[in-house]
mmCIF file of C-alpha atoms in Angstrom:
data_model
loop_
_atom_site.group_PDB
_atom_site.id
_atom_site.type_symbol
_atom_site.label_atom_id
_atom_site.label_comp_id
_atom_site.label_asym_id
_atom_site.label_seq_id
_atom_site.Cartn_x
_atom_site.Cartn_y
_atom_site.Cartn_z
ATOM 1 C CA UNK N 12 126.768 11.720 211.317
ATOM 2 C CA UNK N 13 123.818 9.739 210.482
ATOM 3 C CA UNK N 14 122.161 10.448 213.482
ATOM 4 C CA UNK N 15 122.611 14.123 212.913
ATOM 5 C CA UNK N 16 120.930 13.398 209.658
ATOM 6 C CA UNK N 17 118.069 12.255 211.299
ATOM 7 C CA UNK N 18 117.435 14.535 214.168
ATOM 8 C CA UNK N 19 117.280 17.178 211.417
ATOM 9 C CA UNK N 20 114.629 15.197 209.866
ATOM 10 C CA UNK N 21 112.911 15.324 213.752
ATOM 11 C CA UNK N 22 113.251 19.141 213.930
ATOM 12 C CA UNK N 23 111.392 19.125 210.660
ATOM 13 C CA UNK N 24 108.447 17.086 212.156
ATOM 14 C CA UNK N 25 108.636 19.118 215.541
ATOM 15 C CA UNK N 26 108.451 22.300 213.233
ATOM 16 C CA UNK N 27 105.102 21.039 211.352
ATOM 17 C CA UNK N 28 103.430 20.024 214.471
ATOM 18 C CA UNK N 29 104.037 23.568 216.304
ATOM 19 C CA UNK N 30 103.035 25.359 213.649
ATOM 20 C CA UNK N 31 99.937 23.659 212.984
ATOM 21 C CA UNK N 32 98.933 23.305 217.406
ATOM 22 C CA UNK N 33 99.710 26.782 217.225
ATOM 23 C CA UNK N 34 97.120 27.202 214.216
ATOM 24 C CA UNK N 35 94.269 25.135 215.406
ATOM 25 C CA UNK N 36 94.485 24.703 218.696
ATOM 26 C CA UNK N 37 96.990 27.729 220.412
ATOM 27 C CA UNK N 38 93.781 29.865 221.666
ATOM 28 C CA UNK N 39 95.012 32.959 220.330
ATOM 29 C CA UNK N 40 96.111 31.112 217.226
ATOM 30 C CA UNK N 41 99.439 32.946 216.589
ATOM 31 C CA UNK N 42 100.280 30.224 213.551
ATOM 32 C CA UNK N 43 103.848 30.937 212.310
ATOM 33 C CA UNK N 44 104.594 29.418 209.020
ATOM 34 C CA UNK N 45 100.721 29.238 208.311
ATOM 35 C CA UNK N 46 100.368 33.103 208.968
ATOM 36 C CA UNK N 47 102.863 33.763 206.765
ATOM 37 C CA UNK N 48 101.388 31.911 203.461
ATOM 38 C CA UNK N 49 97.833 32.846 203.946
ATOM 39 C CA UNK N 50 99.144 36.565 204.506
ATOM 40 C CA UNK N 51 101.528 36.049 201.238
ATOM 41 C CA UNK N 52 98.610 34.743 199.511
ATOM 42 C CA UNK N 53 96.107 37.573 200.237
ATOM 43 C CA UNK N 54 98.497 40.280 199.573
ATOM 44 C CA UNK N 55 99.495 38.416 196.082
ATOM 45 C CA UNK N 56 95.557 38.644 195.425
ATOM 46 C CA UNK N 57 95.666 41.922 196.673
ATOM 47 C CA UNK N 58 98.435 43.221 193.890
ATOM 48 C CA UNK N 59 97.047 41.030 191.261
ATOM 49 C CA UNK N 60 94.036 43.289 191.545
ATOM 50 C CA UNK N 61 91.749 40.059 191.673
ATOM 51 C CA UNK N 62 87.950 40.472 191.593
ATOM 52 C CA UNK N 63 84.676 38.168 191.857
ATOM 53 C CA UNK N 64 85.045 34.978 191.988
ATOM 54 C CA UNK N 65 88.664 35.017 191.984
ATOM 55 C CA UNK N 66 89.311 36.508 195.083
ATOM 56 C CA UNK N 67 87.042 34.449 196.684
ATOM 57 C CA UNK N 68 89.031 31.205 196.359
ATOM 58 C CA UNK N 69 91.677 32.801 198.449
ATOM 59 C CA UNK N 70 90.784 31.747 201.588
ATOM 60 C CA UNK N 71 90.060 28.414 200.490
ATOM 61 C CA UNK N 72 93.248 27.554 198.329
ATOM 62 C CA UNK N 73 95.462 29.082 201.718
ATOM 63 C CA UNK N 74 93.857 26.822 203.803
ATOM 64 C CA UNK N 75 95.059 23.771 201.088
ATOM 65 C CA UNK N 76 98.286 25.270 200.686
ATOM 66 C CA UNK N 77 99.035 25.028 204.673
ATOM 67 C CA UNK N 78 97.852 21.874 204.848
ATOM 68 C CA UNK N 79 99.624 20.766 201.779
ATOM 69 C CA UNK N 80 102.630 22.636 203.206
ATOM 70 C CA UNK N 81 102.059 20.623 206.570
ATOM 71 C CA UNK N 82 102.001 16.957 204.546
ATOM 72 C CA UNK N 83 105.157 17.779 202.524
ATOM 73 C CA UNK N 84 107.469 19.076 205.558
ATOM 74 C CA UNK N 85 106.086 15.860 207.203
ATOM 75 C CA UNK N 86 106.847 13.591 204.985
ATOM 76 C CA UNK N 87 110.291 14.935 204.007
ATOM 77 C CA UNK N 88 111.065 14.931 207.642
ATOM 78 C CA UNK N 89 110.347 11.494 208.085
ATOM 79 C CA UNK N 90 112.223 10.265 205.573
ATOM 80 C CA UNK N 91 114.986 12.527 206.140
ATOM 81 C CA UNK N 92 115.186 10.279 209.705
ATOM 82 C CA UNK N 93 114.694 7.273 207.759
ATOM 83 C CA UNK N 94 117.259 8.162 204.791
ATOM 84 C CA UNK N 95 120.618 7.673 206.834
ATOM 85 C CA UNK N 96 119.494 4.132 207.569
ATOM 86 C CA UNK N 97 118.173 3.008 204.307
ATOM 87 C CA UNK N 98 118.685 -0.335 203.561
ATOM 88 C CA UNK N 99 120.575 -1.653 206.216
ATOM 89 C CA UNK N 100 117.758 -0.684 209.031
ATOM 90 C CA UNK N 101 115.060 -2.132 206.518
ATOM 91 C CA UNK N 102 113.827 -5.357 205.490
ATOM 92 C CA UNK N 103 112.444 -5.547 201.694
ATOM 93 C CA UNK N 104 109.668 -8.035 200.911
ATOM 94 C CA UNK N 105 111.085 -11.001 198.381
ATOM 95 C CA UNK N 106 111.399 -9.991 194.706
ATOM 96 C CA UNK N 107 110.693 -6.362 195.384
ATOM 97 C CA UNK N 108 112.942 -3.786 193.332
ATOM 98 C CA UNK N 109 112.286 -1.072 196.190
ATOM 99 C CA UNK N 110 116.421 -1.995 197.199
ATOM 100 C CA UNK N 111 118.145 -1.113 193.835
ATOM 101 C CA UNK N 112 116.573 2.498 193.941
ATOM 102 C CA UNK N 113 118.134 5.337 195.482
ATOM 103 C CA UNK N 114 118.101 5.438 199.616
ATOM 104 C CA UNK N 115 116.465 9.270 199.765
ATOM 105 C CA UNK N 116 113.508 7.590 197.425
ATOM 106 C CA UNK N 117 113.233 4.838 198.911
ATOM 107 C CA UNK N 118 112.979 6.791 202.205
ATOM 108 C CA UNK N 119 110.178 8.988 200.783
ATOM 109 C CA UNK N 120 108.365 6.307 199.595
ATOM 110 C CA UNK N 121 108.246 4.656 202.512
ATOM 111 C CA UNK N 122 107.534 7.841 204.668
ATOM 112 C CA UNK N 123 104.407 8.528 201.930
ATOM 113 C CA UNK N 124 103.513 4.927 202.784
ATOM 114 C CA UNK N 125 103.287 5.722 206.653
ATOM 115 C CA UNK N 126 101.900 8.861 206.859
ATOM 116 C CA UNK N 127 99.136 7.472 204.684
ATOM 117 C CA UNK N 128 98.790 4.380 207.138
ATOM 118 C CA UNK N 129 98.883 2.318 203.768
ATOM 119 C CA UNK N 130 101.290 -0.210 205.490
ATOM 120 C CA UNK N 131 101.958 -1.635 202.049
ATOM 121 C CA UNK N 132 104.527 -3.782 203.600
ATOM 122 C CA UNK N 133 107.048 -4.039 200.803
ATOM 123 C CA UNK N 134 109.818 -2.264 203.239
ATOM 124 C CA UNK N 135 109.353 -2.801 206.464
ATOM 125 C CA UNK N 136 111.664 -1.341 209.602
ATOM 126 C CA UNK N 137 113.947 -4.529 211.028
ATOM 127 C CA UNK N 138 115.671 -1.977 213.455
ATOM 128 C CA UNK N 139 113.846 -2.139 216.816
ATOM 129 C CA UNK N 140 114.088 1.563 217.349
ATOM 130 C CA UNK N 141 112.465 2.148 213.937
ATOM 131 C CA UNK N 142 110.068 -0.529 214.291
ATOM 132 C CA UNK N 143 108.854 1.935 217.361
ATOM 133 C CA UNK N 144 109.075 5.370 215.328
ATOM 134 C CA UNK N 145 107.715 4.499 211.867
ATOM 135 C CA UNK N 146 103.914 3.589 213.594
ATOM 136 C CA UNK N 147 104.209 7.384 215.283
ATOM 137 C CA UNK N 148 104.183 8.502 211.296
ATOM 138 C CA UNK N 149 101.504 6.896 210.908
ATOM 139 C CA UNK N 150 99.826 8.430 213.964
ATOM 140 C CA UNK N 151 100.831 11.684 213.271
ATOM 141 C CA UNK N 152 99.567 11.629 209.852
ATOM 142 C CA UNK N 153 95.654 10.382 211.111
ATOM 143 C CA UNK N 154 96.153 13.059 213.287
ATOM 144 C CA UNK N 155 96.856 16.055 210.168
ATOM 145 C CA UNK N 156 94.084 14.054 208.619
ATOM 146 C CA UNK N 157 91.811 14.735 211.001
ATOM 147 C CA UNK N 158 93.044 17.974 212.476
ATOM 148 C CA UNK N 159 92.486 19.569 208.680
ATOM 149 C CA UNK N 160 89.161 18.502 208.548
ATOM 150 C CA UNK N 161 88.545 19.825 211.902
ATOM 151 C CA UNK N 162 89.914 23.610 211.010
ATOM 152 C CA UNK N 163 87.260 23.553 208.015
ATOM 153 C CA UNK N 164 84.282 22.609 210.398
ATOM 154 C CA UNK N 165 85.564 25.199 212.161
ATOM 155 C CA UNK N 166 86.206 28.237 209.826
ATOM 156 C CA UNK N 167 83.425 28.313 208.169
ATOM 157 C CA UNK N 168 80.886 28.430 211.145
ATOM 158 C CA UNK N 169 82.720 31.585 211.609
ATOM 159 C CA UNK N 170 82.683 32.709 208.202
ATOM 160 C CA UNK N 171 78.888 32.464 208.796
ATOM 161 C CA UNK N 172 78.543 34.600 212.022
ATOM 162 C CA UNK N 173 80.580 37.481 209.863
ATOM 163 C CA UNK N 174 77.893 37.303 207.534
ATOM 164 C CA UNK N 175 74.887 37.183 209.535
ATOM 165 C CA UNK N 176 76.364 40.500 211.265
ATOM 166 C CA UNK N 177 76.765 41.862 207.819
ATOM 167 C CA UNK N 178 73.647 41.197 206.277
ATOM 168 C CA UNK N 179 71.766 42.161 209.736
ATOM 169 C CA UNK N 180 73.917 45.746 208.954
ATOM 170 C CA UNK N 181 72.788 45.788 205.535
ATOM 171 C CA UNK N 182 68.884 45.017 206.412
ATOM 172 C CA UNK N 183 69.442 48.172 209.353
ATOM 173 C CA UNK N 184 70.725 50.451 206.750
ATOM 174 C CA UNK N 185 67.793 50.420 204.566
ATOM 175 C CA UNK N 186 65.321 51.230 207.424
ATOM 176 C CA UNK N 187 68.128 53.592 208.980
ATOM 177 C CA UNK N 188 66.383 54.409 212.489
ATOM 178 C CA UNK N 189 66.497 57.179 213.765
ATOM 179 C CA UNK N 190 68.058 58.411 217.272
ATOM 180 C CA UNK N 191 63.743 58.848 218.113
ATOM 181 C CA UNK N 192 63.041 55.229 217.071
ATOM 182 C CA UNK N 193 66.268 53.599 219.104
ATOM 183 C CA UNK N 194 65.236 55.394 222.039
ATOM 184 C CA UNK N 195 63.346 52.674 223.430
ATOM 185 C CA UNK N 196 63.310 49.549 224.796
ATOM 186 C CA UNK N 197 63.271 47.511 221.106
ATOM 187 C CA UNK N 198 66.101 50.394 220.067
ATOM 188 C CA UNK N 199 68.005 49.130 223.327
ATOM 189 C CA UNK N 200 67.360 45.636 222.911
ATOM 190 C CA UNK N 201 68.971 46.093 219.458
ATOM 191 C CA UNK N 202 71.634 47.603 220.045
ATOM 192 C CA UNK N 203 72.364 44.877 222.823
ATOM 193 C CA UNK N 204 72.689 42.016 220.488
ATOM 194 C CA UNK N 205 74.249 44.028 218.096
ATOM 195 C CA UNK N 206 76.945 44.582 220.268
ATOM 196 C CA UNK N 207 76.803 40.830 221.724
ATOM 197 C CA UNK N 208 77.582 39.694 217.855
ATOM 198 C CA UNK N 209 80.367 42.335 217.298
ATOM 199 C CA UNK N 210 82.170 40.419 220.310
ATOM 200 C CA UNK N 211 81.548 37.092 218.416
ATOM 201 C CA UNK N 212 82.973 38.334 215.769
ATOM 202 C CA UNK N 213 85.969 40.114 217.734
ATOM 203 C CA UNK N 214 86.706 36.394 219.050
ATOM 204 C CA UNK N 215 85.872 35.034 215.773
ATOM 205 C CA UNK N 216 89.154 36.911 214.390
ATOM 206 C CA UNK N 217 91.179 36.373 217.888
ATOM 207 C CA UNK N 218 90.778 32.741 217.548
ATOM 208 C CA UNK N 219 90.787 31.695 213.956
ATOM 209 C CA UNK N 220 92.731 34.441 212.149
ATOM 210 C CA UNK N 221 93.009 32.676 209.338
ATOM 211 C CA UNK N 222 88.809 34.037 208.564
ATOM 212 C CA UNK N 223 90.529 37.600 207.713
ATOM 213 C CA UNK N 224 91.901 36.097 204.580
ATOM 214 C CA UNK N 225 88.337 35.045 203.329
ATOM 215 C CA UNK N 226 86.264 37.434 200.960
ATOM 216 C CA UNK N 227 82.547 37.704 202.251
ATOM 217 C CA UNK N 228 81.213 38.540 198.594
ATOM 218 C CA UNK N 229 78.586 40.897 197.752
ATOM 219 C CA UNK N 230 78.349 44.028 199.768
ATOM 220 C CA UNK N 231 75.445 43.177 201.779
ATOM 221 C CA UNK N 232 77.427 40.680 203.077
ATOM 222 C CA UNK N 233 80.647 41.823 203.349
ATOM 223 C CA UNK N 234 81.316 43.120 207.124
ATOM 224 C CA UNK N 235 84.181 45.371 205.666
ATOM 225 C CA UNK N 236 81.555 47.281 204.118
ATOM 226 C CA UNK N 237 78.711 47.445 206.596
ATOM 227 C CA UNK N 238 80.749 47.659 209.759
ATOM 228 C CA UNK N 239 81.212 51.034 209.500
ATOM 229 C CA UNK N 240 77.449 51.445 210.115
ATOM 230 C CA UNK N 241 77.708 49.805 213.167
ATOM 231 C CA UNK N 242 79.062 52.348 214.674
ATOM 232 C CA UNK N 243 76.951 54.770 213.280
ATOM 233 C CA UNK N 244 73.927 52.847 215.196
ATOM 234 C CA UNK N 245 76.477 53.150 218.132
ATOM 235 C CA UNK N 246 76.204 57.053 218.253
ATOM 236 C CA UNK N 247 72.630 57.529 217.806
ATOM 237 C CA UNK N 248 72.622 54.927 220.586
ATOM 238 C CA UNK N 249 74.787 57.092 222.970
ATOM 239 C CA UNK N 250 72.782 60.124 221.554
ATOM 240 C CA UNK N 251 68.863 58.852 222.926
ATOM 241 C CA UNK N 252 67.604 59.821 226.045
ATOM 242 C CA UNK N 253 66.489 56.305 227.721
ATOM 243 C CA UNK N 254 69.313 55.375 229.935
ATOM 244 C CA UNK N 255 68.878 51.638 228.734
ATOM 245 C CA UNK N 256 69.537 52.873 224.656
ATOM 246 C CA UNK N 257 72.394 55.427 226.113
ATOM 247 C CA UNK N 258 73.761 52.271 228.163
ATOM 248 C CA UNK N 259 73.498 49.548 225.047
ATOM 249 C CA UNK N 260 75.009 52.510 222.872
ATOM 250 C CA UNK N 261 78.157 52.566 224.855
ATOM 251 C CA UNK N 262 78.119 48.950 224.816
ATOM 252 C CA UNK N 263 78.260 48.277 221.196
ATOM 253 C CA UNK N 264 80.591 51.455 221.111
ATOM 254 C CA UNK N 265 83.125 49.262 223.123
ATOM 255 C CA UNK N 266 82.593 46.154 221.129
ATOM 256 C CA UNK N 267 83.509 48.213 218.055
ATOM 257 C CA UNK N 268 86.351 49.689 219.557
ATOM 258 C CA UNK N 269 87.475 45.869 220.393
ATOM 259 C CA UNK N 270 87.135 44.625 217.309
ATOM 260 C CA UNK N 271 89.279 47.048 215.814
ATOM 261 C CA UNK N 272 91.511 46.819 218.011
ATOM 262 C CA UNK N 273 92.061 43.363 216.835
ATOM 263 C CA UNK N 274 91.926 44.352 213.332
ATOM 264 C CA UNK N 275 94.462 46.703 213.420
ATOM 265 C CA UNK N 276 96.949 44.583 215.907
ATOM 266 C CA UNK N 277 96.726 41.741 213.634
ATOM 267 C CA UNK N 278 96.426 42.286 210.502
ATOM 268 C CA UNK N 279 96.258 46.254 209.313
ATOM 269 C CA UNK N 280 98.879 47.763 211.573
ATOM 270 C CA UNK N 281 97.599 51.377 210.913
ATOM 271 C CA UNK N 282 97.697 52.236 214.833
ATOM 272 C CA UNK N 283 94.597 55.200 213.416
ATOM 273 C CA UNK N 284 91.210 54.948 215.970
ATOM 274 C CA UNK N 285 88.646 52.912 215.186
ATOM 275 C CA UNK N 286 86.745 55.050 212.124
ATOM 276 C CA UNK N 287 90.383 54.823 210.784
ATOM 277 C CA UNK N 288 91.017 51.005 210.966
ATOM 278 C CA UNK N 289 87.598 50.578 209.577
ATOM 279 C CA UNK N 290 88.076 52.181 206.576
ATOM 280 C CA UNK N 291 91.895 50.584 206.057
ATOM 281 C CA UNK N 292 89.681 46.789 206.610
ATOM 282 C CA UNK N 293 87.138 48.024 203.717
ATOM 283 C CA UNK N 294 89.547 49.467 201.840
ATOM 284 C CA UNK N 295 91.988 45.743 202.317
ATOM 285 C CA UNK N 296 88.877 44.111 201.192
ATOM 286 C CA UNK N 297 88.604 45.517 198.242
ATOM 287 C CA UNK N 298 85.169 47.894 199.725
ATOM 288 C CA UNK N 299 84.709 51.613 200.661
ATOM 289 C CA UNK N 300 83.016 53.200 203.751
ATOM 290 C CA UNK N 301 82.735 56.802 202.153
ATOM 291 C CA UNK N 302 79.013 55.869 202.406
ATOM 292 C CA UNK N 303 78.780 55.992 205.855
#
């Protein structure tokens, strides 16, 4: 029985770690327990009828809750191993009153001790199979250390292309060219890397999912409220009479077409084309696309 006790307490750890590979480092991060608080989270936001500043900590305050969420089913997990064998499989240091508490806090001390790498010493593992899996705590919990702060260096690099493409949008929309003034080799040129960034983007969502869940701000910055302009620039593209601006056109066309794609497979679900998705993404971020 105890040992049952404990490989539960191993199916917890195993649990933590997939979901979080699966987050950060699965390519097409398909995150399961992760997904499903940053979703719960946003669509909380979403009925709470947050605005401004608000519903810009979202993003942020998921990303703490996983990793919060991470740490806890850790740590209980560990000490759910280590609770079955508390004190017999333990030595205490002399005078220490860790022994007269209960086993199951006594465990989670210890396991908070570990995955800390504190190594306080006052219990100490004196069976040789734990004196082999209480270090791997440790281990594991450098490794959410530094795995968390590698998901915010990457994130927000992200969060930054989205932007850029937004506020690029934005800066087209106020000189709105013309199909005349794309139909060149600048017009074709811009269209080029305008479709070149969409596909960052695109990926950007593919690989960290979790950057849906983050509000861009002001409009000008927003990409659920320029994108739709973007494709816009794609028709008078496909509309000029240089092959090269007909040819970028189509290409940014496609890139668009991508990109919702993804939208709509992972997080909108409206199965509509791509003016249709569009408008559901504005409308999910709390932004219209009537304008365009």
């Amino acid at each position: 029985m105890e040992w049952l006790v404990s490989l539960a307490g191993v199916g917890l750890v195993m649990a933590a770690l997939r979901d979080l590979f699966h987050t950060l480092w699965h390519p097409t991060r398909h995150g399961g327990l992760s997904r499903l608080v940053m979703s719960a989270l946003w669509r909380l936001a979403r009925h709470l009828r947050v605005r401004g500043r608000v519903v810009g900590l979202v993003g942020p305050l998921a990303m703490v809750t996983v990793v919060g969420m991470w740490a806890v089913t850790i740590i209980l997990g560990w000490a759910i191993v280590y609770w079955p064998h508390m004190p017999g499989a333990f030595t205490f240091a002399p005078g220490s009153k860790a022994a007269q508490q209960p086993a199951l806090l006594d465990s989670v001390y210890l396991s908070l001790v570990m995955v800390a790498t504190l190594g306080l010493g006052d219990i100490t593992p004196a069976a040789g199979w734990l004196r082999l899996v209480s270090p791997l705590e440790a281990l594991v919990g450098f490794a959410l250390l530094t795995a968390s702060v590698a998901w915010v260096l990457q994130i927000y690099p992200a969060l930054s292309r989205r932007r850029v493409l937004a506020i690029r949008l934005a800066l087209l929309q106020r000189s709105d060219p013309s199909v005349h003034q794309l139909d060149c080799p600048v017009g074709a040129t811009l269209l080029e890397n305008l479709a070149t960034e969409v596909a960052r983007v695109r990926i950007d969502f593919t690989q960290y999912a979790e950057a849906y869940y983050f509000h861009d701000g002001e409009d000008h910055s927003s990409l659920a409220a320029t994108i739709g302009y973007a494709a816009d620039l794609a028709h008078r593209g496909r509309a000029a009479r240089r092959s090269d601006a007909r040819l970028t056109g189509e290409l940014l066309a496609g890139a668009l077409e991508d990109l919702a794609t993804i939208l709509d497979q992972r997080f909108l679900h409206t199965g509509g084309t791509p003016t249709e998705v569009f408008a559901a993404y504005a409308a999910d971020h709390g932004r219209s696309l009537t304008q365009y």
